Short mmCIF file of C-alpha atoms in Angstrom, two decimals:
data_model
loop_
_atom_site.label_atom_id
_atom_site.label_comp_id
_atom_site.label_asym_id
_atom_site.label_seq_id
_atom_site.Cartn_x
_atom_site.Cartn_y
_atom_site.Cartn_z
CA MET A 1 17.72 8.03 4.98
CA LEU A 2 18.01 4.71 6.77
CA ARG A 3 20.55 6.16 9.19
CA SER A 4 18.16 8.97 10.14
CA ILE A 5 15.35 6.47 10.67
CA ILE A 6 17.54 4.30 12.91
CA GLU A 7 18.71 7.31 14.90
CA PHE A 8 15.13 8.50 15.31
CA PHE A 9 13.93 5.11 16.58
CA ARG A 10 16.83 4.86 19.01
CA ARG A 11 16.21 8.38 20.31
CA GLU A 12 12.40 8.48 20.39
CA ALA A 13 11.35 4.88 20.87
CA GLY A 14 14.40 3.53 22.67
CA LEU A 15 14.69 0.61 20.26
CA SER A 16 17.78 -1.53 20.15
CA ILE A 17 19.35 -2.82 16.95
CA LEU A 18 17.59 -6.16 17.42
CA ASP A 19 14.21 -4.46 17.68
CA LEU A 20 14.94 -2.41 14.59
CA THR A 21 15.49 -5.50 12.46
CA THR A 22 11.95 -6.68 13.15
CA ASP A 23 10.17 -3.34 13.48
CA ILE A 24 11.66 -1.08 10.84
CA CYS A 25 9.43 -2.45 8.09
CA SER A 26 6.28 -2.13 10.18
CA SER A 27 3.87 0.42 8.76
CA SER A 28 3.02 1.56 12.28
CA MET A 29 6.67 2.28 12.96
CA TYR A 30 6.92 4.16 9.66
CA TYR A 31 3.99 6.36 10.65
CA PHE A 32 5.56 6.88 14.08
CA TYR A 33 8.73 8.03 12.32
CA ILE A 34 7.12 10.42 9.87
CA ARG A 35 4.87 11.87 12.54
CA GLY A 36 7.79 12.58 14.85
CA GLU A 37 10.46 13.48 12.34
CA LYS A 38 8.30 15.48 9.98
CA ASN A 39 6.10 16.98 12.73
CA LEU A 40 2.88 15.75 11.16
CA THR A 41 -0.34 16.12 13.08
CA PRO A 42 -2.29 12.99 14.00
CA LYS A 43 -4.91 13.84 11.36
CA LYS A 44 -2.28 14.04 8.63
CA VAL A 45 -0.84 10.70 9.69
CA GLN A 46 -4.35 9.26 9.74
CA ALA A 47 -5.02 10.64 6.28
CA LEU A 48 -1.81 9.04 5.05
CA LYS A 49 -2.88 5.72 6.52
CA GLU A 50 -6.22 6.00 4.76
CA VAL A 51 -4.76 7.07 1.42
CA LEU A 52 -1.94 4.55 1.42
CA GLY A 53 -4.13 1.81 2.86
CA SER A 54 -1.37 0.06 4.74
CA ASP A 55 -3.06 0.02 8.13
CA GLN A 56 -6.50 -1.15 9.11
CA LEU A 57 -8.06 1.19 11.63
CA THR A 58 -9.24 -0.15 14.95
CA GLU A 59 -12.58 0.95 16.36
CA GLU A 60 -10.70 3.12 18.87
CA GLU A 61 -8.72 4.83 16.11
CA ILE A 62 -11.86 5.45 14.09
CA ALA A 63 -13.56 7.02 17.10
CA GLN A 64 -10.47 9.01 18.04
CA PHE A 65 -9.88 10.47 14.58
CA ASP A 66 -13.46 10.58 13.24
CA HIS A 67 -13.88 14.33 13.59
CA GLU A 68 -10.41 15.09 12.22
CA ILE A 69 -10.85 12.73 9.28
CA SER A 70 -14.22 14.29 8.43
CA ALA A 71 -12.79 17.81 8.68
CA LEU A 72 -9.83 16.84 6.50
CA ILE A 73 -12.12 15.30 3.89
CA ASP A 74 -14.36 18.39 3.93
CA GLU A 75 -11.30 20.62 3.61
CA PHE A 76 -10.03 18.83 0.52
CA LEU A 77 -13.40 18.27 -1.12
CA GLY A 78 -14.44 21.86 -0.40
#
């Protein structure tokens, strides 16, 4: 698993080994990985952030994803 994460970051983000040692535990980098590697949509990544609570949303993120978050909530709550 770790090898695939490292290869993904090298390929997609152009990170060196030194960068990986400081960034690999970052929740933002984790979401970058799962979005790219697992082909998740931005709204699914956003929902994961909300459910897992590991990132605080900025005002820009809230505005950007507001409609998608609302639609996702409506979809699951029926």
